[in-house]
Amino acid sequence: MTETTLTAWQRAAGTLRLPCLMFIDGAMVAAEDGAAWAKLNPATGALLGEVARGGAADIDKAVAAARASFEDGRWRAKPMAARRDVLLRLVELILANAPRLALAESLDMGKPVAEALGIDIPGAAAVWRFYAEALDKVGGEVAPTDAGNLALVTREPLGVVGAIVPWNFPFDMAAWKCAPALAAGNSVVLKPSERSPFSALILAELAREAGLPDGVLNVVTGFGHEAGKALALNQDVDCLAFTGSTRTGRTLMEYAGVSNLKQVWLELGGKSANIVFDDAEDLAAAAEAAALGIFFNAGQVCSANSRLLVQRGVHKRFLDLLVEQAARYVPMNPLDPAARLGALVDGAHLAQVRGHVEAAKLSARLVTGGETVPVHPGGAFFAPTIFDDADPASPLCQDEIFGPVLAVTPFDDEAEAVALANGSCYGLAASVWTGNINRALRVSQALRVGTVSVNTVDALSPQTPFGGIKHSGFGRDLSLHALEKFSYLKTSWIKFS
Ligand code: NAD
């Protein structure tokens, strides 16, 4: 099933089987109380399935299965080569199932199927491969000691990791958490977002087929205030790895505090600035990238370049180039291989985006977009939207909208650009466009964010850490550093004579 036309994808969608049961201890199971919720397709409003609605009892069962699998060492204590081979088999299965996964992802949360197939699924496979190959490459230390002593510093798996992930890149976010957690020897309970449950369930099926022992990866589907809360409050979860909103991140820290002080790692929201200086070498390329930086995935990207700061001398010209680029993001049926902009995740999110945009119309100049688009009667489609002369203090420039909405603010000099970029409660990412290497380095150093991209936007790889500071959270996903958050340091002293 590698489809190339809208009709072919629609036909494939008609026959696709979407798993609706949770995955606990190697088995597909309904919720203990039989509850389920109706999962709709955001592009059409059609019912995709009645998905098991997990609650505290289901979380308890999944955590118990994870704990048992951790304690008896069926994964943790397996030879490293065997664990590596299981994860590499999973990579092959993900790639072999890429069209099915991409279709599930697109139907579930509205992103263009071609992007899911070309970016999300191979991206997740690359992350699984990175950690499979890394798991026997990172060792411990021998600490300096006085004579007659040996102090070994080793990294030990934490135990049971609870992973709570969002809906914007469901399969990727599951990989970002589960791959390093499993590579480090932990057992996992994954709770996908209620807005995108399917690809996590397919992942569990594939992991089992790859040879991951039962109980090592469990998936509990359900709502944040039910299954998510129960996982975060559980007394037997050692670590909570979260990607999602800043608001939920705060709540999770409270839950950890009132339960068992589980470690918490938070990858939260952002309001990333893209700074275009008048000495940028290729304004057309910068405009193309700026459009990608905000309209890719309909702006539902934590590190979306949602604030564009442009130097006054090129402001007008850059805006014209940008509007031309925005016109290439016409909202379309996500199953159309030509689509670059699909549906937003659901009607509730569409209403929120629209609310932000209506408010912004009162404080900034609407240049293009600003309205819903009737691609399909039941669909949640919004036009690529650009506001100019945005007030840096306004909600348009301060609040994470998480939609295809760009706020443009002109600036006069470098100091002002840096001050504007840093004038946010978030600190996830930023981009800088300049042909001057000194300026590129100076500005990069001054930006208070986790990732700076120079003459590109949103640069990312499995080898490089990703995460933020300030209200964007703490801890890093990806890279070898992510292994650190799924293990603890143990010092073993040996006295000899
Ligand atoms: P969200 O916080 O509403 O939900 C994220 C997850 O948390 C979901 O699985 C949800 O069910 C769960 N959840 C919600 N309330 C909970 C509670 N009280 N207890 C336990 N779990 C709970 O966020 P979202 O709308 O799914 O995702 C969008 C947000 O995610 C944006 O703010 C975006 O910036 C952020 N995000 C960040 C990154 C990053 O790496 N920094 C990446 C992607 C998305």
Coordinates of C-alpha atoms and ligand atoms in Angstrom, one line a residue:
M1 CA 0.0 0.0 0.0
T2 CA 2.1 3.0 -1.2
E3 CA -0.6 5.2 -2.6
T4 CA 0.0 8.1 -5.0
T5 CA -3.4 9.4 -5.7
L6 CA -6.3 10.8 -3.6
T7 CA -8.6 8.0 -4.9
A8 CA -6.1 5.4 -3.9
W9 CA -5.6 6.8 -0.4
Q10 CA -9.4 7.1 0.0
R11 CA -9.8 3.4 -1.1
A12 CA -7.0 2.4 1.4
A13 CA -8.8 4.4 4.1
G14 CA -12.0 2.5 3.4
T15 CA -10.3 -0.8 4.2
L16 CA -8.0 0.3 7.0
R17 CA -8.4 -1.4 10.3
L18 CA -7.8 1.0 13.2
P19 CA -7.1 -0.7 16.6
C20 CA -9.5 0.5 19.3
L21 CA -8.4 -1.6 22.3
M22 CA -5.7 -0.8 24.8
F23 CA -2.5 -2.8 24.9
I24 CA -1.7 -4.2 28.3
D25 CA 0.7 -7.0 29.2
G26 CA 0.8 -8.1 25.6
A27 CA -2.9 -8.3 25.0
M28 CA -5.5 -6.0 23.4
V29 CA -8.1 -5.2 26.1
A30 CA -11.2 -3.1 26.6
A31 CA -11.4 -0.7 29.5
E32 CA -12.2 -2.4 32.8
D33 CA -15.5 -0.6 32.9
G34 CA -16.2 -1.1 29.2
A35 CA -16.0 2.7 28.5
A36 CA -15.1 4.0 25.1
W37 CA -15.3 7.2 23.2
A38 CA -16.1 8.1 19.6
K39 CA -13.0 9.2 17.8
L40 CA -13.8 11.4 14.8
N41 CA -11.9 12.2 11.7
P42 CA -11.1 16.0 11.9
A43 CA -11.2 16.4 8.1
T44 CA -14.7 15.0 7.7
G45 CA -16.3 14.6 11.0
A46 CA -16.8 10.9 10.3
L47 CA -16.5 8.3 13.0
L48 CA -13.2 6.4 13.0
G49 CA -13.8 4.1 15.9
E50 CA -15.0 3.7 19.5
V51 CA -11.7 3.7 21.4
A52 CA -11.3 2.1 24.8
R53 CA -11.5 4.8 27.5
G54 CA -8.9 3.9 30.1
G55 CA -9.2 5.0 33.7
A56 CA -7.4 4.5 37.0
A57 CA -8.1 0.7 37.0
D58 CA -6.6 0.3 33.6
I59 CA -3.6 2.4 34.5
D60 CA -3.0 0.3 37.6
K61 CA -3.1 -2.8 35.5
A62 CA -0.7 -1.5 33.0
V63 CA 1.7 -0.2 35.6
A64 CA 1.6 -3.6 37.4
A65 CA 2.4 -5.3 34.1
A66 CA 5.3 -2.9 33.5
R67 CA 6.6 -3.3 37.0
A68 CA 6.5 -7.1 36.8
S69 CA 8.3 -7.1 33.5
F70 CA 10.9 -4.8 34.9
E71 CA 11.5 -6.8 38.1
D72 CA 11.9 -10.2 36.5
G73 CA 14.4 -8.7 34.0
R74 CA 12.7 -10.1 30.9
W75 CA 13.8 -6.9 29.0
R76 CA 16.2 -5.0 31.3
A77 CA 18.5 -8.1 31.8
K78 CA 18.4 -9.4 28.3
P79 CA 21.8 -9.4 26.5
M80 CA 22.4 -6.0 24.9
A81 CA 22.7 -7.4 21.4
A82 CA 19.3 -9.1 21.8
R83 CA 17.6 -5.9 22.9
R84 CA 19.3 -4.0 20.1
D85 CA 18.0 -6.6 17.6
V86 CA 14.4 -6.3 18.9
L87 CA 14.5 -2.6 18.4
L88 CA 16.0 -2.8 15.0
R89 CA 13.4 -5.3 14.0
L90 CA 10.8 -2.8 15.2
V91 CA 12.4 -0.2 12.9
E92 CA 12.0 -2.6 9.9
L93 CA 8.4 -3.2 10.8
I94 CA 7.7 0.5 11.2
L95 CA 9.1 1.1 7.7
A96 CA 7.3 -1.9 6.2
N97 CA 4.0 -0.5 7.7
A98 CA 4.7 3.1 6.9
P99 CA 1.7 3.6 4.6
R100 CA -0.7 2.1 7.2
L101 CA 0.8 4.2 9.9
A102 CA 0.8 7.4 7.8
L103 CA -2.8 6.8 6.9
A104 CA -3.8 6.2 10.5
E105 CA -2.0 9.4 11.6
S106 CA -3.6 11.5 8.9
L107 CA -7.2 10.2 9.5
D108 CA -6.7 10.6 13.2
M109 CA -5.4 14.2 13.4
G110 CA -5.8 15.7 10.0
K111 CA -2.2 16.1 8.8
P112 CA -1.4 15.5 5.1
V113 CA -0.9 11.8 4.5
A114 CA 2.0 12.5 2.2
E115 CA 3.8 14.4 5.0
A116 CA 3.1 11.6 7.5
L117 CA 4.5 9.1 5.1
G118 CA 7.5 11.2 4.0
I119 CA 8.4 12.8 7.3
D120 CA 6.7 11.6 10.5
I121 CA 7.0 7.8 10.0
P122 CA 10.6 7.7 8.7
G123 CA 11.5 10.3 11.3
A124 CA 10.2 8.0 14.1
A125 CA 12.0 5.0 12.6
A126 CA 15.2 7.0 12.6
V127 CA 14.7 7.8 16.3
W128 CA 14.1 4.1 17.1
R129 CA 17.2 3.1 15.1
F130 CA 19.3 5.7 16.9
Y131 CA 18.5 4.4 20.3
A132 CA 18.7 0.7 19.2
E133 CA 22.2 1.4 18.0
A134 CA 23.1 3.5 21.0
L135 CA 22.1 1.1 23.8
D136 CA 25.5 -0.7 23.9
K137 CA 27.6 2.4 23.2
V138 CA 27.2 4.4 26.4
G139 CA 29.2 3.3 29.5
G140 CA 29.8 4.5 33.0
E141 CA 32.8 6.0 34.8
V142 CA 35.5 5.1 37.3
A143 CA 35.7 8.1 39.6
P144 CA 39.0 9.3 41.0
T145 CA 39.4 7.9 44.6
D146 CA 42.1 7.6 47.3
A147 CA 44.3 4.5 47.1
G148 CA 42.6 1.3 48.2
N149 CA 39.2 2.3 46.8
L150 CA 37.4 1.8 43.6
A151 CA 34.3 3.8 42.8
L152 CA 32.2 2.7 39.9
V153 CA 29.6 5.1 38.5
T154 CA 27.0 3.3 36.5
R155 CA 23.7 4.2 34.9
E156 CA 20.8 2.1 35.9
P157 CA 17.3 2.0 34.4
L158 CA 14.7 3.9 36.5
G159 CA 12.0 1.2 36.4
V160 CA 8.5 2.1 35.1
V161 CA 8.3 5.1 32.9
G162 CA 5.0 6.8 32.2
A163 CA 5.0 8.6 28.8
I164 CA 2.2 11.1 28.1
V165 CA 2.3 12.6 24.6
P166 CA 0.3 15.0 22.5
W167 CA -1.5 14.8 19.2
N168 CA 0.5 17.0 16.8
F169 CA 3.1 14.3 15.9
P170 CA 1.7 11.3 17.7
F171 CA 3.9 8.6 16.3
D172 CA 7.1 10.7 16.6
M173 CA 6.4 11.9 20.1
A174 CA 5.8 8.2 21.2
A175 CA 9.2 7.4 19.6
W176 CA 10.9 10.3 21.3
K177 CA 9.9 9.0 24.7
C178 CA 9.6 5.2 24.3
A179 CA 12.7 4.5 22.3
P180 CA 15.3 6.0 24.8
A181 CA 13.3 4.7 27.8
L182 CA 13.3 1.2 26.4
A183 CA 16.9 1.4 25.2
A184 CA 17.9 2.3 28.7
G185 CA 16.2 -0.9 30.0
N186 CA 13.0 0.5 31.5
S187 CA 9.4 -0.7 31.0
V188 CA 6.9 1.8 29.8
V189 CA 3.2 2.8 30.0
L190 CA 2.4 5.1 27.1
K191 CA -0.7 7.3 27.1
P192 CA -1.3 8.9 23.8
S193 CA -3.6 11.9 23.4
E194 CA -7.3 11.3 23.2
R195 CA -7.1 13.3 20.0
S196 CA -4.8 10.8 18.3
P197 CA -4.8 7.3 19.9
F198 CA -4.3 5.0 16.9
S199 CA -0.7 5.1 15.9
A200 CA 0.4 4.3 19.5
L201 CA -1.7 1.1 19.4
I202 CA -0.2 0.1 16.1
L203 CA 3.2 0.7 17.6
A204 CA 2.4 -1.7 20.4
E205 CA 1.3 -4.3 17.9
L206 CA 4.5 -3.9 15.9
A207 CA 6.7 -3.9 19.0
R208 CA 5.2 -7.2 20.1
E209 CA 5.8 -8.6 16.6
A210 CA 9.4 -7.4 16.8
G211 CA 9.9 -9.5 19.9
L212 CA 9.5 -7.0 22.7
P213 CA 8.4 -9.1 25.7
D214 CA 4.9 -8.7 27.1
G215 CA 4.4 -6.0 29.7
V216 CA 7.5 -4.0 28.6
L217 CA 5.5 -1.5 26.5
N218 CA 1.8 -0.9 27.4
V219 CA -0.5 1.6 25.8
V220 CA -3.5 2.9 27.8
T221 CA -5.8 5.1 25.6
G222 CA -8.0 7.6 27.3
F223 CA -8.4 11.2 28.5
G224 CA -5.9 13.4 30.2
H225 CA -8.0 14.0 33.3
E226 CA -8.7 10.3 33.6
A227 CA -6.0 8.0 32.4
G228 CA -3.3 10.7 32.2
K229 CA -4.0 11.9 35.8
A230 CA -4.0 8.3 37.1
L231 CA -0.7 7.6 35.5
A232 CA 0.8 10.8 36.9
L233 CA -0.5 10.1 40.4
N234 CA 0.4 6.4 40.4
Q235 CA 2.7 5.5 43.3
D236 CA 4.6 2.9 41.3
V237 CA 5.7 5.0 38.3
D238 CA 9.3 6.1 38.6
C239 CA 9.4 8.7 35.9
L240 CA 7.0 10.8 33.9
A241 CA 8.1 11.9 30.5
F242 CA 5.7 14.4 29.1
T243 CA 5.2 16.4 25.9
G244 CA 2.3 18.8 25.8
S245 CA 1.0 22.1 27.0
T246 CA 2.6 24.2 29.7
R247 CA -0.6 24.1 31.7
T248 CA -0.7 20.3 31.8
G249 CA 3.1 20.3 32.6
R250 CA 2.4 22.4 35.8
T251 CA -0.3 20.0 36.8
L252 CA 2.0 17.0 36.4
M253 CA 4.5 18.5 38.7
E254 CA 1.8 18.8 41.3
Y255 CA 0.8 15.2 40.8
A256 CA 4.3 14.1 41.2
G257 CA 4.7 16.2 44.4
V258 CA 1.6 14.8 46.0
S259 CA 2.2 11.2 45.0
N260 CA 5.7 9.5 45.0
L261 CA 8.0 12.3 43.9
K262 CA 8.4 10.5 40.5
Q263 CA 10.9 12.3 38.3
V264 CA 9.2 14.6 35.8
W265 CA 10.5 15.7 32.4
L266 CA 8.6 18.4 30.5
E267 CA 8.7 19.3 26.9
L268 CA 6.1 22.1 26.7
G269 CA 4.9 24.9 24.5
G270 CA 6.7 27.6 22.6
K271 CA 6.4 30.9 20.8
S272 CA 9.5 30.8 18.7
A273 CA 10.9 33.8 17.0
N274 CA 12.3 33.8 13.5
I275 CA 14.6 36.8 13.0
V276 CA 15.3 38.1 9.5
F277 CA 18.1 40.6 9.2
D278 CA 18.5 42.9 6.2
D279 CA 21.9 41.2 5.5
A280 CA 20.2 37.8 4.9
E281 CA 21.8 36.4 1.8
D282 CA 18.7 35.0 0.2
L283 CA 15.4 36.6 1.2
A284 CA 13.4 34.4 -1.1
A285 CA 14.8 31.3 0.6
A286 CA 14.2 32.9 4.0
A287 CA 10.5 33.6 3.1
E288 CA 10.0 30.0 1.9
A289 CA 11.5 28.7 5.1
A290 CA 9.5 31.2 7.2
A291 CA 6.3 30.0 5.6
L292 CA 7.3 26.4 6.3
G293 CA 8.2 27.3 9.9
I294 CA 4.6 28.4 10.7
F295 CA 2.4 26.5 8.2
F296 CA 4.0 23.1 8.4
N297 CA 1.6 20.7 10.2
A298 CA -0.9 23.7 10.2
G299 CA 1.3 25.5 12.8
Q300 CA 0.6 22.7 15.3
V301 CA 4.2 22.4 16.2
C302 CA 5.7 23.2 19.6
S303 CA 8.7 25.0 18.0
A304 CA 6.6 26.7 15.2
N305 CA 8.2 29.9 14.2
S306 CA 5.0 31.8 15.1
R307 CA 6.7 35.2 15.6
L308 CA 8.5 36.8 12.6
L309 CA 10.8 39.6 13.5
V310 CA 12.0 41.4 10.3
Q311 CA 14.4 44.3 10.0
R312 CA 12.6 47.4 8.8
G313 CA 14.7 47.9 5.6
V314 CA 13.5 44.6 4.1
H315 CA 10.1 44.5 5.9
K316 CA 7.9 45.3 3.0
R317 CA 9.8 43.2 0.5
F318 CA 9.9 40.2 2.8
L319 CA 6.2 40.4 3.6
D320 CA 5.4 40.3 -0.2
L321 CA 7.5 37.2 -0.6
L322 CA 5.9 35.6 2.4
V323 CA 2.4 36.2 1.2
E324 CA 3.3 34.5 -2.1
Q325 CA 4.6 31.6 -0.1
A326 CA 1.5 31.4 2.1
A327 CA -0.6 31.0 -1.1
R328 CA 1.1 27.6 -1.6
Y329 CA -0.5 26.4 1.6
V330 CA -4.1 25.9 0.5
P331 CA -6.1 23.8 3.0
M332 CA -7.0 20.6 1.3
N333 CA -8.2 17.1 1.9
P334 CA -5.3 15.5 3.9
L335 CA -5.5 12.4 1.8
D336 CA -4.7 14.4 -1.4
P337 CA -1.0 13.8 -2.0
A338 CA -0.8 17.4 -3.1
A339 CA -1.9 18.8 0.3
R340 CA 0.5 20.9 2.2
L341 CA -2.0 22.1 4.8
G342 CA -4.5 19.6 6.2
A343 CA -7.2 19.9 8.9
L344 CA -6.6 21.2 12.4
V345 CA -6.9 18.4 15.0
D346 CA -10.6 19.0 15.8
G347 CA -13.5 21.5 15.9
A348 CA -12.7 22.5 19.5
H349 CA -9.1 23.5 18.5
L350 CA -10.4 25.2 15.4
A351 CA -12.7 27.3 17.5
Q352 CA -9.7 28.3 19.8
V353 CA -7.6 29.3 16.8
R354 CA -10.4 31.3 15.4
G355 CA -10.9 33.0 18.7
H356 CA -7.2 34.0 18.8
V357 CA -7.4 35.3 15.3
E358 CA -10.6 37.3 15.8
A359 CA -9.0 39.0 18.9
A360 CA -5.8 39.7 16.9
K361 CA -7.8 41.4 14.1
L362 CA -8.4 44.2 16.6
S363 CA -4.7 44.8 17.4
A364 CA -2.8 44.0 14.3
R365 CA -3.1 44.3 10.5
L366 CA -4.5 41.1 8.8
V367 CA -2.5 40.6 5.6
T368 CA -3.9 37.2 4.5
G369 CA -6.1 34.4 5.7
G370 CA -7.9 34.8 9.0
E371 CA -10.9 32.5 8.3
T372 CA -12.1 29.0 8.2
V373 CA -12.1 27.2 4.8
P374 CA -15.0 24.9 3.8
V375 CA -12.9 22.1 2.4
H376 CA -15.4 19.6 3.8
P377 CA -18.7 20.3 5.7
G378 CA -17.6 18.5 8.8
G379 CA -13.9 19.5 8.6
A380 CA -11.7 21.7 10.8
F381 CA -9.8 23.8 8.1
F382 CA -8.2 27.2 8.6
A383 CA -6.5 29.4 6.1
P384 CA -2.8 30.3 6.5
T385 CA -2.9 33.6 8.3
I386 CA -0.4 36.5 8.5
F387 CA -0.7 39.6 10.7
D388 CA 1.6 42.5 10.2
D389 CA 2.6 45.2 12.7
A390 CA 1.9 42.9 15.6
D391 CA 2.3 44.5 19.0
P392 CA 5.0 42.4 20.8
A393 CA 3.1 42.7 24.1
S394 CA -0.2 41.5 22.6
P395 CA -1.7 38.0 23.0
L396 CA -1.0 37.4 19.3
C397 CA 2.7 37.6 20.1
Q398 CA 2.7 36.2 23.6
D399 CA 0.2 33.3 23.5
E400 CA 0.8 30.0 21.8
I401 CA -1.9 29.7 19.2
F402 CA -0.9 26.4 17.8
G403 CA -2.4 27.1 14.4
P404 CA -1.3 28.5 11.0
V405 CA -1.1 32.0 12.4
L406 CA 2.0 34.2 12.0
A407 CA 2.6 37.5 13.8
V408 CA 5.1 39.8 12.0
T409 CA 6.8 42.6 13.9
P410 CA 9.4 44.9 12.3
F411 CA 12.5 45.9 14.2
D412 CA 15.3 48.5 13.7
D413 CA 18.5 47.0 15.1
E414 CA 20.1 43.8 16.4
A415 CA 19.6 44.7 20.1
E416 CA 15.9 45.3 19.6
A417 CA 15.6 42.0 17.7
V418 CA 17.2 40.0 20.5
A419 CA 15.1 41.8 23.1
L420 CA 11.9 41.1 21.2
A421 CA 12.9 37.4 20.6
N422 CA 13.7 36.9 24.3
G423 CA 10.5 38.8 25.4
S424 CA 8.5 35.7 25.8
C425 CA 7.7 33.4 28.7
Y426 CA 8.8 30.5 26.4
G427 CA 12.3 29.4 25.4
L428 CA 12.1 26.5 23.0
A429 CA 13.6 27.6 19.7
A430 CA 14.5 30.5 17.4
S431 CA 15.8 31.1 13.9
V432 CA 18.2 33.7 12.6
W433 CA 18.7 34.8 9.0
T434 CA 21.9 36.7 8.3
G435 CA 24.9 36.5 6.0
N436 CA 27.2 37.8 8.7
I437 CA 28.8 35.0 10.7
N438 CA 29.7 37.3 13.6
R439 CA 26.1 38.4 13.9
A440 CA 24.9 34.8 13.6
L441 CA 27.0 33.7 16.5
R442 CA 26.4 36.8 18.6
V443 CA 22.7 36.6 18.2
S444 CA 22.6 32.8 18.7
Q445 CA 24.5 33.3 22.0
A446 CA 22.1 35.9 23.2
L447 CA 18.9 34.0 22.5
R448 CA 17.5 32.3 25.6
V449 CA 16.2 29.1 23.9
G450 CA 17.0 25.4 23.6
T451 CA 17.7 25.4 19.9
V452 CA 18.8 28.1 17.5
S453 CA 18.6 27.5 13.7
V454 CA 20.8 29.8 11.6
N455 CA 19.7 30.3 8.0
T456 CA 17.2 27.5 8.3
V457 CA 14.2 26.9 10.5
D458 CA 13.4 24.2 13.0
A459 CA 16.5 22.1 12.5
L460 CA 16.3 18.8 14.2
S461 CA 18.0 15.3 14.2
P462 CA 18.0 12.2 16.4
Q463 CA 21.6 13.1 17.3
T464 CA 20.9 16.5 18.7
P465 CA 19.1 17.4 22.0
F466 CA 15.7 19.0 21.7
G467 CA 13.8 20.9 24.5
G468 CA 13.4 24.2 26.1
I469 CA 13.9 26.5 29.0
K470 CA 11.5 28.8 30.9
H471 CA 7.9 27.8 30.3
S472 CA 8.9 25.5 27.5
G473 CA 10.0 23.0 30.2
F474 CA 13.2 21.2 31.0
G475 CA 15.1 18.0 30.1
R476 CA 16.0 17.0 26.6
D477 CA 14.5 14.6 24.1
L478 CA 16.6 13.0 21.4
S479 CA 20.4 12.5 21.3
L480 CA 22.4 10.5 23.9
H481 CA 21.3 13.0 26.5
A482 CA 17.8 11.7 26.5
L483 CA 19.2 8.3 27.8
E484 CA 20.2 10.2 30.9
K485 CA 16.7 11.1 31.9
F486 CA 15.6 7.5 31.8
S487 CA 18.4 6.3 34.1
Y488 CA 19.9 7.1 37.4
L489 CA 23.5 7.3 38.5
K490 CA 24.6 4.7 40.9
T491 CA 27.9 4.8 42.7
S492 CA 29.4 1.5 43.9
W493 CA 32.3 1.7 46.3
I494 CA 34.7 -1.2 46.6
K495 CA 37.4 -1.1 49.3
F496 CA 40.4 -3.3 48.8
S497 CA 43.8 -3.9 50.5
Ligands
NAD1 P1 -2.1 18.8 26.4 O1 -1.3 19.2 27.5 O2 -3.6 19.2 26.4 O3 -2.1 17.2 26.3 C1 -0.9 16.5 26.2 C2 -1.1 15.1 26.8 O4 -1.4 15.3 28.2 C3 -2.4 14.3 26.3 O5 -2.0 13.0 26.2 C4 -3.4 14.6 27.3 O6 -4.4 13.6 27.4 C5 -2.6 14.6 28.6 N1 -3.2 15.4 29.7 C6 -4.0 16.4 29.6 N2 -4.3 16.8 30.9 C7 -3.8 15.9 31.7 C8 -3.8 15.8 33.1 N3 -4.4 16.6 34.0 N4 -3.0 14.8 33.7 C9 -2.3 14.0 32.9 N5 -2.3 14.0 31.6 C10 -3.0 15.0 31.0 O7 -1.4 19.2 25.1 P2 -1.9 19.0 23.6 O8 -3.0 19.9 23.3 O9 -2.1 17.5 23.4 O10 -0.5 19.3 22.8 C11 -0.2 20.6 22.4 C12 0.8 21.2 23.3 O11 2.0 20.3 23.3 C13 1.3 22.5 22.8 O12 1.4 23.4 23.9 C14 2.7 22.2 22.2 O13 3.5 23.3 22.2 C15 3.1 21.1 23.1 N6 4.2 20.3 22.4 C16 5.5 20.5 22.9 C17 6.5 19.8 22.2 C18 7.9 19.9 22.7 O14 8.7 19.0 22.4 N7 8.3 20.9 23.5 C19 6.2 19.0 21.1 C20 4.9 18.9 20.7 C21 3.9 19.5 21.4

